Tab-separated table of N, CA and C in Angstrom:
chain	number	residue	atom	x	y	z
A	1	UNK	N	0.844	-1.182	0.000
A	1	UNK	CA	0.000	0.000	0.000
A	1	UNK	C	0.885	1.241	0.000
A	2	UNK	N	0.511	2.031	-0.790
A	2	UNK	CA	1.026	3.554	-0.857
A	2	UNK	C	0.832	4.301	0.549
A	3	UNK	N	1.609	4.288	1.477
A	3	UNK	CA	0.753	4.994	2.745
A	3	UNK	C	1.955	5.981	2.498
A	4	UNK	N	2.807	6.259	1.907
A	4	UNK	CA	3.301	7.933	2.045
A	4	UNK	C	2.758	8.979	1.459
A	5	UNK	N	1.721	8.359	0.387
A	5	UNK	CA	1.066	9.656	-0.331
A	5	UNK	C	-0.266	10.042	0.142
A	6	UNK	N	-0.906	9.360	1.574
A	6	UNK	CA	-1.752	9.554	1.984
A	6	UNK	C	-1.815	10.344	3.362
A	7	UNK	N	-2.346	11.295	3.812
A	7	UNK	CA	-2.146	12.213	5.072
A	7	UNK	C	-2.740	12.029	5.870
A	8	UNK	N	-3.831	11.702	5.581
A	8	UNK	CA	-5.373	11.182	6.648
A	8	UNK	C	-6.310	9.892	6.540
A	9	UNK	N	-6.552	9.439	7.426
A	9	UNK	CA	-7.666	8.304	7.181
A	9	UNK	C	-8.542	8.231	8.217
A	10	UNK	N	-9.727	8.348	7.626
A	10	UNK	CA	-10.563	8.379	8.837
A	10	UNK	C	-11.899	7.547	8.885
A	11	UNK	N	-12.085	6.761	10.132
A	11	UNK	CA	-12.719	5.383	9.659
A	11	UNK	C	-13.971	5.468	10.916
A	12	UNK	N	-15.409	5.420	10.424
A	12	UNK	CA	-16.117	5.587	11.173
A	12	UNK	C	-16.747	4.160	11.192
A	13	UNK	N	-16.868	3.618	12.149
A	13	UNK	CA	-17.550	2.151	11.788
A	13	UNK	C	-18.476	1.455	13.068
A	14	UNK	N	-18.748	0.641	13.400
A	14	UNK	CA	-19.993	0.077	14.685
A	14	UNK	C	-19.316	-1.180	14.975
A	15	UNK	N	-18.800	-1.474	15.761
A	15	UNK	CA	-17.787	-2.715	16.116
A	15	UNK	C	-18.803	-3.851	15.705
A	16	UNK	N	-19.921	-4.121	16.088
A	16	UNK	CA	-21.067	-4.910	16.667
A	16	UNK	C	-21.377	-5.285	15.153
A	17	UNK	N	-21.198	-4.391	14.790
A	17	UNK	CA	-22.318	-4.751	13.208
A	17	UNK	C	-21.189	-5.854	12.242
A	18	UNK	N	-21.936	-6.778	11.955
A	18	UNK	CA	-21.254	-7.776	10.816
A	18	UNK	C	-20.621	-7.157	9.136
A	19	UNK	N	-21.417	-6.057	9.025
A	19	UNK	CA	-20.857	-5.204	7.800
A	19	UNK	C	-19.734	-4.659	7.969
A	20	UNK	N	-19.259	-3.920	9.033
A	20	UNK	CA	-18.149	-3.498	9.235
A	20	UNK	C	-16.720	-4.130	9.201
A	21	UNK	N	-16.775	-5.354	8.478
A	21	UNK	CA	-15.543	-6.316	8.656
A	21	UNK	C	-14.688	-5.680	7.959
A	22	UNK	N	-15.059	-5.136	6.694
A	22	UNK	CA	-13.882	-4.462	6.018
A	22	UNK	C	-13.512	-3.728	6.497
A	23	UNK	N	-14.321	-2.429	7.179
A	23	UNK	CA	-13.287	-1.385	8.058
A	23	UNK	C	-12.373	-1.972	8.408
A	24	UNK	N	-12.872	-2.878	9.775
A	24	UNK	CA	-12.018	-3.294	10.599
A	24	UNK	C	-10.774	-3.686	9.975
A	25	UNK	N	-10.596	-4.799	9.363
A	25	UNK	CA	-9.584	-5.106	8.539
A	25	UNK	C	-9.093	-4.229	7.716
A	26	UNK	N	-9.393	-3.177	7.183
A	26	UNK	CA	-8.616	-1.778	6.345
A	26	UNK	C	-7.878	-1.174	7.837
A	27	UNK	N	-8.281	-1.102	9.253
A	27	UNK	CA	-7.859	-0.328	10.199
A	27	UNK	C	-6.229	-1.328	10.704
A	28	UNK	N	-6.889	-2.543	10.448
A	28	UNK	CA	-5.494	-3.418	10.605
A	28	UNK	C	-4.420	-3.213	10.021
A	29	UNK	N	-4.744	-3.250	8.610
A	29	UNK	CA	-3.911	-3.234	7.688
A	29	UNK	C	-2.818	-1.670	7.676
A	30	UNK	N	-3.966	-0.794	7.706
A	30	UNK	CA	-3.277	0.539	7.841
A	30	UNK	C	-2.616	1.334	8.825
A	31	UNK	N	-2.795	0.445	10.329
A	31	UNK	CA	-2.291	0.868	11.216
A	31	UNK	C	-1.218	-0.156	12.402
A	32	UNK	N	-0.131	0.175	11.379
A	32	UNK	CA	0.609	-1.354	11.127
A	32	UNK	C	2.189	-0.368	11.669
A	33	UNK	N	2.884	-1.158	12.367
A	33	UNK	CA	4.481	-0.693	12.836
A	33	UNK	C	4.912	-0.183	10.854
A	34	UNK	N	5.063	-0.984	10.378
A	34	UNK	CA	5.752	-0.444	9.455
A	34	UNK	C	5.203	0.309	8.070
A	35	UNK	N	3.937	0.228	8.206
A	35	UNK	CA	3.238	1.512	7.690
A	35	UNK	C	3.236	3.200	7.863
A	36	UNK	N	3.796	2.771	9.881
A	36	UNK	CA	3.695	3.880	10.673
A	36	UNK	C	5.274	4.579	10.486
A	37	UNK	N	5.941	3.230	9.756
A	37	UNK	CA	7.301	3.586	9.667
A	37	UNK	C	7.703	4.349	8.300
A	38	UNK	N	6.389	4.429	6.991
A	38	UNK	CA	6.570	4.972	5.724
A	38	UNK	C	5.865	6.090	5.706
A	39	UNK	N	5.176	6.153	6.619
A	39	UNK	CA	4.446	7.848	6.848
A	39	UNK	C	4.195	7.840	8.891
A	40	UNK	N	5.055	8.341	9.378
A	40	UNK	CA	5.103	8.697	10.482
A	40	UNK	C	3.974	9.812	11.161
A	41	UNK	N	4.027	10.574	9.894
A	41	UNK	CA	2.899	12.007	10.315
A	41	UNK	C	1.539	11.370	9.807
A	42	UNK	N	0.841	10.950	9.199
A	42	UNK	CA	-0.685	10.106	8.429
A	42	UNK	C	-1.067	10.181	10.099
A	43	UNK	N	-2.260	10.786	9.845
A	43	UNK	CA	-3.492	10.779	11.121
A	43	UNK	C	-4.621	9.803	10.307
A	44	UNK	N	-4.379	8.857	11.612
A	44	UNK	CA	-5.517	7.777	11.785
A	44	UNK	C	-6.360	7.969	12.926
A	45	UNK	N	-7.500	8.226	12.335
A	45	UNK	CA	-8.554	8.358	13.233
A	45	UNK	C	-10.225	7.811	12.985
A	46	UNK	N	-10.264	6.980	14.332
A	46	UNK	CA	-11.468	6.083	14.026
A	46	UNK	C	-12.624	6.280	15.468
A	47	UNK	N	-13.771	6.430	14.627
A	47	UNK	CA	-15.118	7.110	15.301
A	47	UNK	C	-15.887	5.628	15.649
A	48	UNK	N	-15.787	5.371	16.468
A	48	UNK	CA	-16.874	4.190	16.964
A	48	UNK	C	-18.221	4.537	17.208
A	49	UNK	N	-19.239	4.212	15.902
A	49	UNK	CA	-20.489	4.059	15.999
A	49	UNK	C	-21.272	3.909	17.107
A	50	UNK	N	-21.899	4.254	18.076
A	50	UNK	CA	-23.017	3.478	19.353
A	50	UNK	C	-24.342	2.732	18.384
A	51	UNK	N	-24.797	3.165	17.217
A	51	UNK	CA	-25.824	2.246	16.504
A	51	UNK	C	-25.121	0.909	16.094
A	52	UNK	N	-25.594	0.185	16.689
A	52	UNK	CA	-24.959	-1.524	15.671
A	52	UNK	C	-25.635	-1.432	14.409
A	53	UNK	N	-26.669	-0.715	13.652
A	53	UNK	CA	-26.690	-1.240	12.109
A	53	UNK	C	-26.272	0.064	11.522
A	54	UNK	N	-25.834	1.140	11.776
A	54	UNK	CA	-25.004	2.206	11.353
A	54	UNK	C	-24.034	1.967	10.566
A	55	UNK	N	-23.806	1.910	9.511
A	55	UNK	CA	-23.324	2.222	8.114
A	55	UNK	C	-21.782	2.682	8.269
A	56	UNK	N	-20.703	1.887	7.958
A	56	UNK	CA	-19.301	2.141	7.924
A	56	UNK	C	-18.920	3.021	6.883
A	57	UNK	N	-17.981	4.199	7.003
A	57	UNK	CA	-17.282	5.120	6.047
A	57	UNK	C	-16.059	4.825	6.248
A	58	UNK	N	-15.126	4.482	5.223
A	58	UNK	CA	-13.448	5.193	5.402
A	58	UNK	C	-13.438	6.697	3.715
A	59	UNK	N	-12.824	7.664	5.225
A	59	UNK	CA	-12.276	8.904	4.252
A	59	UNK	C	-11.145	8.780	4.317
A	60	UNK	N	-10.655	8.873	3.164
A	60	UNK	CA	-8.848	9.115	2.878
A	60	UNK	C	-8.429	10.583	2.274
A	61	UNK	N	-7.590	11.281	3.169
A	61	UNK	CA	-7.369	12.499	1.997
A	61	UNK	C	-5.615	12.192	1.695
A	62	UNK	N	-5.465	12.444	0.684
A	62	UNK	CA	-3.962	12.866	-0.208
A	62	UNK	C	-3.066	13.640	-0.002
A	63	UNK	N	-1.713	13.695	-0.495
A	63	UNK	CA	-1.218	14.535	-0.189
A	63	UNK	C	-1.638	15.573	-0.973
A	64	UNK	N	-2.107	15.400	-1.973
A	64	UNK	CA	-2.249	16.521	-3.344
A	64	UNK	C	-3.752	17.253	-3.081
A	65	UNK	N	-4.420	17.053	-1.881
A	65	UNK	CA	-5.354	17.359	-1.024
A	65	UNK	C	-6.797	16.737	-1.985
A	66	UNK	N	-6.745	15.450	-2.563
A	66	UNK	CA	-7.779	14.806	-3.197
A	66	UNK	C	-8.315	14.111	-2.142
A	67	UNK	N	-9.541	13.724	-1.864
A	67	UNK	CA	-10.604	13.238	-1.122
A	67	UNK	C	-11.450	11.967	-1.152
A	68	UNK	N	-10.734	10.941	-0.649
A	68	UNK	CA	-11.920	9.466	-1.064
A	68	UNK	C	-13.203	9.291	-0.170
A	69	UNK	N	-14.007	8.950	-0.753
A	69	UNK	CA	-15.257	8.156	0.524
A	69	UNK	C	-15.589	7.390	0.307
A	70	UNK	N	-16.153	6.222	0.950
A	70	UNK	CA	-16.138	5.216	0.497
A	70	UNK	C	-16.928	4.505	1.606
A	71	UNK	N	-18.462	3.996	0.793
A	71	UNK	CA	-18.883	3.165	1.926
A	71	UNK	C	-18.446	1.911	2.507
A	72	UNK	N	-17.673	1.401	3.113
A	72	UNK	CA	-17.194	0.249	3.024
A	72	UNK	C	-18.364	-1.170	3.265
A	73	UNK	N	-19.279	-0.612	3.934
A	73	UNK	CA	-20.140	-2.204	4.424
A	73	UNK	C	-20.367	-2.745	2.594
A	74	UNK	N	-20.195	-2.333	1.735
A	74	UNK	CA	-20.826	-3.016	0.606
A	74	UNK	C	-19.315	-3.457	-0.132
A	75	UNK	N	-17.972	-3.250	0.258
A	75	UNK	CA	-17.293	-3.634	-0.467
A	75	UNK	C	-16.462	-4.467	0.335
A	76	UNK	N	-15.610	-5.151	-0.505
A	76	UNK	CA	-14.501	-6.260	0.770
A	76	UNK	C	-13.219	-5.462	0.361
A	77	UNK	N	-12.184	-6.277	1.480
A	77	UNK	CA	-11.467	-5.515	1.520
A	77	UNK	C	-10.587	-5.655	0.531
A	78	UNK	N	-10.400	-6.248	-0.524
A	78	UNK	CA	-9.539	-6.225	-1.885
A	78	UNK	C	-9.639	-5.135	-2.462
A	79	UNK	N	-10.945	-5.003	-2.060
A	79	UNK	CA	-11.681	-3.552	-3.787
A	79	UNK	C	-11.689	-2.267	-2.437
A	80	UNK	N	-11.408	-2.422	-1.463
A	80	UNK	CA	-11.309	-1.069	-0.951
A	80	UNK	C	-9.487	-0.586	-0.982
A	81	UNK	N	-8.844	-1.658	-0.645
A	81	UNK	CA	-7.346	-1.375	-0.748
A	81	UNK	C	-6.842	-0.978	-2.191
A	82	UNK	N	-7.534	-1.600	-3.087
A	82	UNK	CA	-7.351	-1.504	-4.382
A	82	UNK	C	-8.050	0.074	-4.695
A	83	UNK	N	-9.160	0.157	-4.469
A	83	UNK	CA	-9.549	1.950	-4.778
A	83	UNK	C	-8.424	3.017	-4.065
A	84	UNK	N	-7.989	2.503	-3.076
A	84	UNK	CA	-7.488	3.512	-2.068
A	84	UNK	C	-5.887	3.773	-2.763
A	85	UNK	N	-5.382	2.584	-3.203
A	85	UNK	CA	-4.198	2.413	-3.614
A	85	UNK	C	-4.191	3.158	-5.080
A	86	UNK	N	-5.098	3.014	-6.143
A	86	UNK	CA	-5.305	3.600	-7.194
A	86	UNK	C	-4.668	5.281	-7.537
A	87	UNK	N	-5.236	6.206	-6.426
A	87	UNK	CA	-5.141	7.524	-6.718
A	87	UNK	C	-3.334	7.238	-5.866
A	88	UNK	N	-3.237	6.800	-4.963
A	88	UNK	CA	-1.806	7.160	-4.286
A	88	UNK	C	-0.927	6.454	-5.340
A	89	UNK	N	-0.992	5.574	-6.275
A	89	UNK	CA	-0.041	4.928	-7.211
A	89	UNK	C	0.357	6.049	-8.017
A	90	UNK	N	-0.709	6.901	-8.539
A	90	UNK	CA	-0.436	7.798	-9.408
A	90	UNK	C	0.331	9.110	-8.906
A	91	UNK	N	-0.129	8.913	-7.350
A	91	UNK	CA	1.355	10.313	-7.303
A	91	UNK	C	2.222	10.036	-6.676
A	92	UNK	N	2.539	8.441	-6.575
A	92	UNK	CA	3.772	7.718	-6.427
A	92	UNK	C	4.583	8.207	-7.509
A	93	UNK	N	3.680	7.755	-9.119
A	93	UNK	CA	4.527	7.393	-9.985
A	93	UNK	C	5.024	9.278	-10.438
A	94	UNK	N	4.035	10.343	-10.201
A	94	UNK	CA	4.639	11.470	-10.296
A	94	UNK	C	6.198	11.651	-9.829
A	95	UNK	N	5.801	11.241	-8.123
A	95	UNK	CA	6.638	11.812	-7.715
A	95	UNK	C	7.872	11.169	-7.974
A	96	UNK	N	8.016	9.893	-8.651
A	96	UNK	CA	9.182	9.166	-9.270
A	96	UNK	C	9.888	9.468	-10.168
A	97	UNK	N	9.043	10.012	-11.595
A	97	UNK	CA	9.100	11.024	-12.039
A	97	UNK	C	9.866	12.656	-11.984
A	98	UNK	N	9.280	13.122	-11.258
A	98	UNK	CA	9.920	14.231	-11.102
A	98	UNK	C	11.546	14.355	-10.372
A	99	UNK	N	11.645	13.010	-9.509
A	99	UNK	CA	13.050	12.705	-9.400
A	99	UNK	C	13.746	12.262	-10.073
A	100	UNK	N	13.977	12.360	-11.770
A	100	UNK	CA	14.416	11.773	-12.809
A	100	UNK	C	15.428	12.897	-12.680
């Protein structure tokens, strides 16, 4: 995962509720020793629902200050890592680029 081109993530989800598995598992994944070790500054911040059938969001913002949302209860977590990874690949590959 691209986590240096990302600044924020913010994950609202209902522990209780069975939809929320992908959050959960996107919160694993992203809040990892050596994730924390490729972007040190990335604010992770997660809102625990009190409704159990309340509806999971992850927001991601960019460095290039672009904006994801994303309901997660309807997607798994392949196609959410994969959307999320999409926009940060591309200003990976900028910024690879511009160090030519």
């Amino acid at each position: 995962m691209f986590m240096k081109q990302i600044t924020e993530i913010k994950v609202a989800l209902a522990p209780f509720n069975t939809a929320s598995k992908s959050s959960r598992l996107f919160l694993n994944h992203v809040n990892t020793n050596s994730a924390r070790k490729v972007n040190p500054t990335i604010k992770i911040t997660t809102d625990v629902l009190s409704d159990p059938a309340a509806a999971s969001h992850i927001h991601v913002v960019y460095r290039d200050g672009q904006k994801l949302a994303l309901d997660s209860d309807k997607l798994k977590i392949s196609n959410i890592l994969q959307v999320v990874n999409k926009h940060a690949k591309k200003l990976e590959e900028i910024e690879q680029a511009k160090s030519w």
